[in-house]
XYZ file of C-alpha atoms in Angstrom:
544
model
C 0.000 0.000 0.000
C 1.288 3.451 -0.825
C 0.114 7.012 -0.757
C 1.304 10.068 -2.661
C 1.133 13.826 -2.740
C 2.036 16.397 -5.436
C 2.945 20.050 -5.174
C 4.947 22.724 -6.965
C 8.698 22.344 -6.457
C 11.751 23.982 -8.062
C 13.893 22.196 -10.593
C 17.440 21.416 -9.526
C 20.532 19.837 -10.987
C 22.098 19.392 -7.553
C 23.552 16.015 -6.664
C 20.823 14.192 -4.669
C 23.473 12.790 -2.316
C 23.859 16.281 -0.873
C 20.280 16.296 0.304
C 19.896 15.682 4.019
C 16.860 14.618 5.980
C 15.739 14.639 9.605
C 12.802 12.729 11.054
C 11.275 14.317 14.147
C 8.522 13.289 16.551
C 7.315 14.183 19.998
C 6.306 11.845 22.778
C 2.563 11.249 23.115
C 1.840 12.897 19.727
C 0.888 10.707 16.756
C 2.650 12.740 14.067
C 5.939 12.080 12.262
C 7.625 15.007 10.511
C 10.296 14.889 7.809
C 12.567 17.882 7.119
C 14.315 17.541 3.749
C 16.867 20.170 2.680
C 19.973 21.015 0.711
C 22.063 23.943 2.011
C 22.829 25.073 -1.565
C 19.266 24.961 -2.825
C 16.119 27.005 -2.142
C 12.945 25.001 -2.843
C 10.789 28.108 -3.236
C 13.036 29.773 -5.789
C 11.670 27.943 -8.847
C 8.606 25.934 -9.834
C 8.103 22.406 -10.985
C 6.070 19.404 -9.872
C 7.036 17.301 -6.879
C 5.619 13.876 -6.132
C 5.795 12.209 -2.731
C 5.127 8.470 -2.504
C 5.041 6.439 0.691
C 5.570 2.696 0.596
C 4.695 1.258 3.992
C 5.762 -2.250 2.984
C 9.242 -1.098 1.994
C 9.530 1.533 4.761
C 10.459 4.040 2.090
C 9.441 7.583 1.204
C 10.243 8.663 -2.372
C 10.400 12.310 -3.410
C 10.571 12.924 -7.164
C 11.117 16.194 -9.015
C 12.697 17.194 -12.336
C 14.100 13.764 -13.152
C 15.582 13.544 -9.660
C 14.513 10.974 -7.105
C 15.287 11.202 -3.402
C 14.784 8.003 -1.427
C 14.297 8.490 2.315
C 14.134 5.454 4.644
C 11.216 5.549 7.077
C 11.981 4.653 10.719
C 10.322 1.782 12.571
C 7.020 3.357 13.555
C 3.368 2.434 13.088
C 2.220 4.671 10.211
C -1.462 5.070 9.467
C -1.680 4.032 5.770
C -5.180 5.486 5.373
C -4.174 9.012 6.283
C -2.980 11.378 3.545
C 0.611 12.563 3.266
C 0.940 16.299 3.900
C 3.738 18.157 2.142
C 4.791 21.826 2.213
C 7.605 23.756 0.574
C 9.506 26.466 2.441
C 12.289 28.783 1.431
C 15.062 26.425 2.514
C 13.466 23.027 3.131
C 10.609 20.648 2.381
C 8.360 19.404 5.147
C 6.443 16.128 4.989
C 4.049 15.004 7.727
C 2.785 11.463 8.285
C 0.091 10.294 10.688
C 0.904 7.517 13.161
C -1.301 4.897 14.713
C 0.673 5.150 17.958
C 3.236 7.663 19.285
C 6.871 6.733 18.793
C 7.437 6.115 22.513
C 4.473 3.782 22.954
C 5.462 0.464 24.614
C 4.170 -1.469 21.604
C 6.658 0.336 19.369
C 9.634 -0.652 21.510
C 8.383 -4.227 21.399
C 8.782 -4.244 17.611
C 12.562 -4.239 17.953
C 13.831 -7.673 18.926
C 16.714 -7.515 21.437
C 19.998 -9.160 20.614
C 20.177 -12.675 22.117
C 23.498 -11.945 23.831
C 22.137 -8.836 25.478
C 20.488 -8.900 28.861
C 18.447 -5.796 29.620
C 16.090 -4.945 32.437
C 12.385 -4.805 31.642
C 12.371 -1.005 31.667
C 14.797 1.391 30.011
C 14.503 3.487 33.174
C 17.120 1.247 34.788
C 19.374 0.876 31.767
C 22.021 1.820 31.010
C 22.333 4.592 33.634
C 21.516 2.706 36.816
C 24.233 2.443 39.482
C 22.495 -0.533 41.081
C 22.413 -2.337 37.737
C 26.116 -1.649 37.167
C 27.100 -2.854 40.650
C 25.159 -6.057 40.055
C 26.826 -6.709 36.675
C 30.343 -5.799 37.836
C 30.068 -7.815 41.042
C 29.021 -10.852 39.011
C 32.391 -10.790 37.232
C 35.270 -12.618 38.841
C 37.632 -9.681 38.371
C 37.291 -6.390 36.513
C 39.948 -4.327 34.753
C 39.222 -0.900 33.307
C 40.610 0.131 29.917
C 41.053 3.417 28.061
C 38.329 3.664 25.442
C 40.615 5.598 23.090
C 43.662 3.295 22.964
C 42.534 0.125 24.858
C 45.340 0.483 27.434
C 44.747 -1.342 30.720
C 44.356 1.283 33.424
C 43.800 -0.654 36.651
C 44.658 -3.778 38.533
C 41.945 -6.341 39.122
C 38.977 -4.984 41.105
C 36.603 -7.297 42.932
C 34.541 -5.117 45.292
C 32.037 -2.498 44.087
C 30.008 -0.078 46.219
C 27.877 2.949 45.541
C 29.408 6.329 46.326
C 27.683 7.967 49.323
C 25.286 10.762 48.426
C 26.814 14.215 48.111
C 23.925 15.490 50.239
C 24.830 13.385 53.282
C 25.237 16.409 55.578
C 21.783 17.773 54.710
C 20.319 14.307 55.206
C 21.831 14.077 58.701
C 20.483 17.528 59.618
C 17.013 16.771 58.253
C 16.859 13.417 60.039
C 17.954 14.566 63.494
C 17.527 18.335 63.378
C 20.109 20.913 64.402
C 18.723 21.823 67.807
C 21.283 21.753 70.670
C 18.828 20.056 73.016
C 17.360 16.554 72.743
C 19.684 14.557 70.499
C 20.449 17.339 68.019
C 24.150 16.654 68.521
C 23.789 13.339 66.714
C 23.923 15.058 63.320
C 27.145 16.866 64.141
C 28.802 13.681 65.402
C 27.770 11.650 62.374
C 29.177 14.350 60.093
C 32.468 14.370 62.012
C 32.715 10.589 61.910
C 32.084 10.648 58.159
C 34.986 13.066 57.696
C 37.276 10.831 59.776
C 36.383 7.621 58.003
C 36.042 8.626 54.366
C 38.829 7.536 52.020
C 39.326 5.297 49.001
C 40.560 1.789 49.701
C 42.751 -0.501 47.628
C 40.728 -3.112 45.765
C 37.394 -1.293 46.207
C 35.629 0.641 43.438
C 33.066 3.329 44.304
C 30.485 4.064 41.603
C 28.730 7.371 40.925
C 26.296 8.314 38.192
C 29.034 9.411 35.779
C 32.244 7.799 37.044
C 33.987 5.012 38.911
C 36.327 6.006 41.746
C 39.514 3.948 41.927
C 42.156 4.068 44.657
C 45.367 5.543 43.216
C 47.264 2.420 44.295
C 45.102 0.337 41.937
C 46.083 2.396 38.876
C 48.745 1.030 36.530
C 51.598 3.211 35.302
C 50.597 6.287 37.301
C 52.544 8.104 39.992
C 51.242 10.809 42.295
C 53.040 13.233 44.638
C 53.349 12.225 48.257
C 50.831 13.983 50.565
C 52.251 16.835 52.627
C 52.219 17.225 56.379
C 49.263 15.638 58.166
C 47.788 14.363 54.896
C 48.873 10.861 55.913
C 46.260 9.546 58.215
C 46.095 5.772 57.817
C 47.080 5.116 61.432
C 44.501 7.574 62.762
C 41.573 6.846 60.485
C 41.637 3.676 58.434
C 42.622 1.540 61.396
C 40.568 3.472 63.927
C 37.876 1.795 65.936
C 35.666 3.835 68.207
C 35.428 1.999 71.489
C 32.252 2.197 73.503
C 32.199 4.982 76.066
C 29.975 2.978 78.317
C 31.930 1.876 81.456
C 30.129 -1.489 81.360
C 32.393 -4.545 81.120
C 31.145 -5.442 77.620
C 33.099 -6.485 74.567
C 35.104 -3.867 72.659
C 33.246 -1.915 69.993
C 29.830 -2.910 71.329
C 27.372 -0.314 72.572
C 24.462 -1.012 74.940
C 20.991 0.076 73.899
C 18.147 0.708 76.328
C 16.595 -2.655 75.442
C 19.841 -4.497 76.250
C 20.466 -5.320 72.570
C 23.809 -4.544 70.978
C 24.766 -2.569 67.931
C 28.164 -2.392 66.220
C 29.952 0.911 66.562
C 33.069 0.413 64.482
C 34.585 2.781 61.972
C 35.867 0.352 59.378
C 38.651 1.551 57.104
C 37.298 -0.596 54.236
C 33.979 1.227 54.234
C 33.142 4.621 52.768
C 30.781 5.490 55.576
C 30.833 5.104 59.317
C 27.087 4.678 59.877
C 26.312 1.217 61.300
C 24.150 -1.218 59.405
C 21.575 -1.493 62.207
C 19.908 1.871 62.646
C 16.287 0.913 63.075
C 14.993 3.452 65.551
C 15.843 6.593 67.429
C 17.074 4.685 70.482
C 19.819 3.102 68.382
C 20.796 6.498 67.009
C 20.968 7.895 70.530
C 23.126 4.994 71.605
C 25.399 5.491 68.584
C 25.945 9.166 69.306
C 26.372 8.578 73.015
C 23.445 10.845 73.938
C 25.049 13.821 75.670
C 21.898 15.628 76.731
C 20.152 15.200 80.046
C 16.876 15.559 78.125
C 17.344 11.926 77.111
C 18.237 10.733 80.590
C 14.746 9.283 81.166
C 15.334 6.848 78.319
C 18.272 5.300 80.095
C 16.438 5.190 83.432
C 14.219 2.475 81.940
C 17.266 0.226 81.955
C 18.744 -1.082 85.208
C 22.206 -1.421 83.664
C 25.253 0.602 84.478
C 24.430 3.315 81.947
C 21.915 4.805 84.395
C 24.747 5.565 86.827
C 27.547 8.035 86.558
C 25.897 10.017 83.738
C 28.078 13.016 84.509
C 31.211 10.911 84.316
C 30.083 9.459 80.984
C 29.375 12.925 79.621
C 32.843 14.153 80.581
C 34.489 11.155 78.987
C 32.562 11.782 75.797
C 33.787 15.358 75.606
C 37.342 14.277 76.353
C 37.101 11.621 73.637
C 35.837 14.126 71.088
C 38.682 16.539 71.868
C 41.264 13.799 71.388
C 40.154 12.974 67.829
C 40.602 16.293 66.083
C 39.991 16.205 62.339
C 43.002 16.456 60.107
C 43.139 19.266 57.531
C 42.213 17.066 54.586
C 39.353 15.505 56.562
C 37.895 18.915 57.361
C 37.540 19.540 53.636
C 35.185 16.557 53.433
C 32.755 18.436 55.655
C 32.404 21.248 53.103
C 30.490 19.134 50.608
C 33.021 18.836 47.813
C 32.162 15.164 47.267
C 31.368 14.229 43.686
C 33.076 13.426 40.411
C 33.489 16.949 38.944
C 31.325 16.054 35.962
C 28.495 18.420 36.859
C 29.067 19.991 40.256
C 26.628 22.319 41.999
C 27.696 25.490 43.750
C 26.905 23.833 47.102
C 29.428 21.084 46.295
C 32.272 23.447 45.481
C 35.032 24.246 47.945
C 37.681 26.939 47.690
C 40.092 24.490 49.321
C 39.711 21.919 46.534
C 40.951 22.045 42.965
C 40.237 19.403 40.332
C 43.055 17.936 38.237
C 42.386 16.325 34.867
C 43.628 12.738 34.756
C 45.047 11.608 31.399
C 45.660 8.155 29.982
C 49.350 7.242 30.583
C 49.570 5.858 27.023
C 47.619 8.179 24.677
C 47.202 11.232 26.996
C 43.470 11.431 26.332
C 41.256 12.655 29.167
C 39.850 9.727 31.128
C 39.089 11.187 34.543
C 39.896 13.697 37.273
C 40.719 13.846 40.964
C 40.466 16.434 43.766
C 43.509 17.826 45.498
C 44.227 20.525 48.044
C 47.616 22.121 48.778
C 49.481 19.671 46.553
C 48.688 17.565 43.486
C 48.118 14.359 45.457
C 44.564 12.928 45.363
C 42.771 14.382 48.360
C 40.911 11.176 49.207
C 43.412 8.787 47.556
C 40.945 8.252 44.710
C 40.755 9.061 40.974
C 37.436 9.455 39.140
C 37.399 7.599 35.801
C 34.501 8.760 33.637
C 32.357 5.943 32.305
C 32.141 7.459 28.826
C 35.968 7.393 28.576
C 36.632 3.835 29.766
C 35.642 0.249 29.039
C 35.145 -2.724 31.351
C 36.575 -5.218 28.854
C 38.221 -5.639 25.475
C 37.312 -4.958 22.773
C 35.865 -1.582 23.769
C 32.171 -1.206 22.910
C 31.923 -4.996 22.926
C 28.848 -6.841 24.171
C 30.462 -7.384 27.583
C 31.431 -3.738 27.954
C 28.974 -2.431 30.532
C 29.773 1.196 29.663
C 29.532 0.863 25.867
C 26.333 2.978 25.690
C 27.778 5.856 27.690
C 28.638 9.099 25.931
C 29.345 12.539 27.313
C 26.235 14.028 25.694
C 23.936 11.294 27.044
C 25.331 11.663 30.537
C 25.021 15.446 30.353
C 21.443 15.396 29.034
C 20.334 12.907 31.697
C 21.798 14.955 34.533
C 20.543 18.172 32.940
C 16.984 16.832 32.978
C 17.330 15.632 36.560
C 18.572 19.060 37.616
C 15.731 20.791 35.758
C 13.243 18.603 37.579
C 14.812 19.234 40.990
C 15.503 22.948 40.537
C 12.311 23.682 38.545
C 14.422 25.587 36.035
C 14.757 25.046 32.285
C 17.682 27.470 31.962
C 21.241 26.507 32.861
C 24.628 28.177 32.792
C 27.633 25.892 32.413
C 30.736 27.345 34.097
C 34.422 26.522 34.115
C 35.111 24.564 37.294
C 38.490 26.315 37.648
C 37.766 29.969 36.835
C 33.982 29.933 37.457
C 33.523 31.905 34.216
C 30.466 31.087 32.028
C 31.137 28.843 29.031
C 27.635 28.148 27.734
C 23.968 28.980 28.248
C 21.352 26.295 27.717
C 17.561 26.546 27.465
C 15.493 23.344 27.449
C 12.732 23.269 24.828
C 11.480 19.700 24.678
C 12.906 16.914 26.860
C 10.743 14.226 25.191
C 11.575 14.422 21.483
C 12.698 11.724 19.041
C 14.930 12.076 16.019
C 16.813 10.408 13.180
C 18.926 12.158 10.562
C 20.945 11.118 7.532
C 21.550 11.594 3.828
C 19.134 10.660 1.075
C 19.941 7.485 -0.869
C 20.240 6.966 -4.596
C 18.424 4.277 -6.558
C 21.269 1.779 -6.247
C 21.314 1.657 -2.468
C 19.201 -0.772 -0.477
C 16.849 0.604 2.148
C 18.324 0.242 5.601
C 16.163 -0.325 8.666
C 16.458 2.674 10.937
C 15.137 3.491 14.407
C 14.551 6.864 15.983
C 16.416 7.717 19.153
C 15.320 9.943 22.071
C 16.734 13.458 22.209
C 16.475 16.650 24.223
C 15.741 19.693 22.048
C 17.364 22.838 23.374
C 18.811 26.257 22.645
C 22.416 27.085 23.454
C 24.959 29.859 23.220
C 28.725 29.736 23.624
C 31.924 31.390 22.445
C 31.555 30.003 18.928
C 31.220 31.336 15.389
C 30.261 35.009 15.524
C 28.753 34.840 19.002
C 30.656 35.754 22.164
C 29.404 35.393 25.705
C 29.551 38.608 27.687
C 29.969 37.878 31.376
C 27.853 40.842 32.474
C 24.937 39.879 30.230
C 25.162 36.248 31.315
C 25.023 37.217 34.996
C 21.992 39.427 34.315
C 20.366 36.536 32.432
C 21.035 34.186 35.366
C 19.519 36.622 37.873
C 16.504 37.507 35.747
C 15.600 33.919 34.875
C 16.816 32.279 38.105
C 18.893 29.966 35.965
C 20.562 26.893 37.386
C 24.374 26.781 37.486
C 26.672 23.798 37.006
C 30.463 23.544 36.959
C 32.413 21.274 34.606
C 35.938 20.675 33.381
C 36.614 23.029 30.436
C 37.758 20.218 28.120
C 34.463 18.404 28.650
C 32.501 21.600 27.982
C 34.414 22.047 24.723
C 33.481 18.526 23.654
C 29.873 19.157 24.629
C 29.739 22.381 22.600
C 31.225 20.535 19.611
C 28.391 17.996 19.807
C 25.839 20.809 20.022
C 27.349 22.500 16.960
C 27.218 19.263 14.961
C 23.552 18.755 15.874
C 22.899 22.329 14.769
C 24.254 21.654 11.263
C 21.677 18.930 10.528
C 18.956 21.613 10.495
C 18.060 23.951 7.636
C 19.155 27.599 8.056
C 15.674 28.726 9.128
C 15.832 26.303 12.090
C 19.335 27.125 13.275
C 18.728 30.312 15.268
C 16.006 31.434 17.654
C 16.108 34.651 19.687
C 19.885 34.838 19.537
C 20.422 31.179 20.555
C 21.420 28.243 18.387
C 18.910 25.426 17.996
C 20.340 22.000 18.778
C 19.742 18.669 20.507
C 21.454 16.026 22.627
C 20.871 12.298 22.762
C 19.417 11.072 26.015
């Protein structure tokens, strides 16, 4: 079955291979739009007859004019064959609209594509391929994992066997929200948990911490890399990694065991192999009070319900607590942990920045391509003994992009668009300024237009080529500006734009921003001139 449409179209002797096309669709809308253009040709400049034929069986759209035939493959969608084909000619492009039986993101459409037999995917794309839990499960199932440079396939690490999720960068706010910041009751619990986190946090040999955009590897597990020795009190293994907080209760109980009001026990050990010091059994407030060593007399009635020794000598216990806290002063590098710098420097918020921390780009020892970064303070040694390797720059196996490479679907633009959408949802802002993480100067402005669009673009085929099966991919349509072409960002105007629109702000490594802007420029070139600019911004898109 086929349908056709005719309209007036200019004659052209241009090579049909120079004609480009872009299929576009929006989620939940049953319309598929084709934009067909040639940068050197204006459709409205002359007049002739154009014929548009749609062959549903062959998944092919044929556009014929002046002895020239353009063959455009139709993506895998459910087209309504009974609906007419609508075609319009503009000054710099042709537009064709087709009606769909179902929107492109309908579950039935995704079911039309059979998965590869070797590939194991979760039931929902929501958890793939950007789920930390999914990655931990897959990596832990391997006997041993080595990470490789995606650019040159060089082995970067020793064998890693243990994988954990990186603690949330909002851990301090979580502690305050859970316990409150009041000085009475057990408000001091939050402060003590925060201090214990600073004392215990560090990267450990043989353990990989995973964030949304990176894997954090201990510098001792990296191959062919040397780092400066930490200065001064930066060495803290004897004070932190091997530290165990003994119970302050004078009861003759086993070491590292605290007594709860109900005579049960809870571990109270700061383990150097763990990235957090919070015990695994925190089921109720009584346990939290026991963990923090409740230093307020407001909680004294809780302990009076127990006939154990903790009901006696409360004053003595309180004094010992204070003496204990004074004897475990935080080291300089540990104090920095309390300022919220934690993260992977891919897209940092202002609240996660610290003037005491600078981020160093980490390059592949073989090809010198950027593969990660690490935080440092007064020297160039990793502040927490860890290096962040970005998932879109590394592979979990050889060959890179192979079926067993868990990170093969990661790209910088997909990671950026995903986190950009998450930030827009959390901050309720569709405007973002991307800043240099070093100088804090603005590098790009971004305005979200449509986070739920679909796209496919390519070149028209000639009669000798076979029709290839194509599938549309999800994109984020946006506007952007940067120091490119004939447009320069003026800092004063950007700051006014941020204030006026309450724009969100993120901080990235400049080399990654340059790569991102390059991708945005390339996506801009697949559009006809009339679609390239809007209100002083460039029109573009990113894969999501």
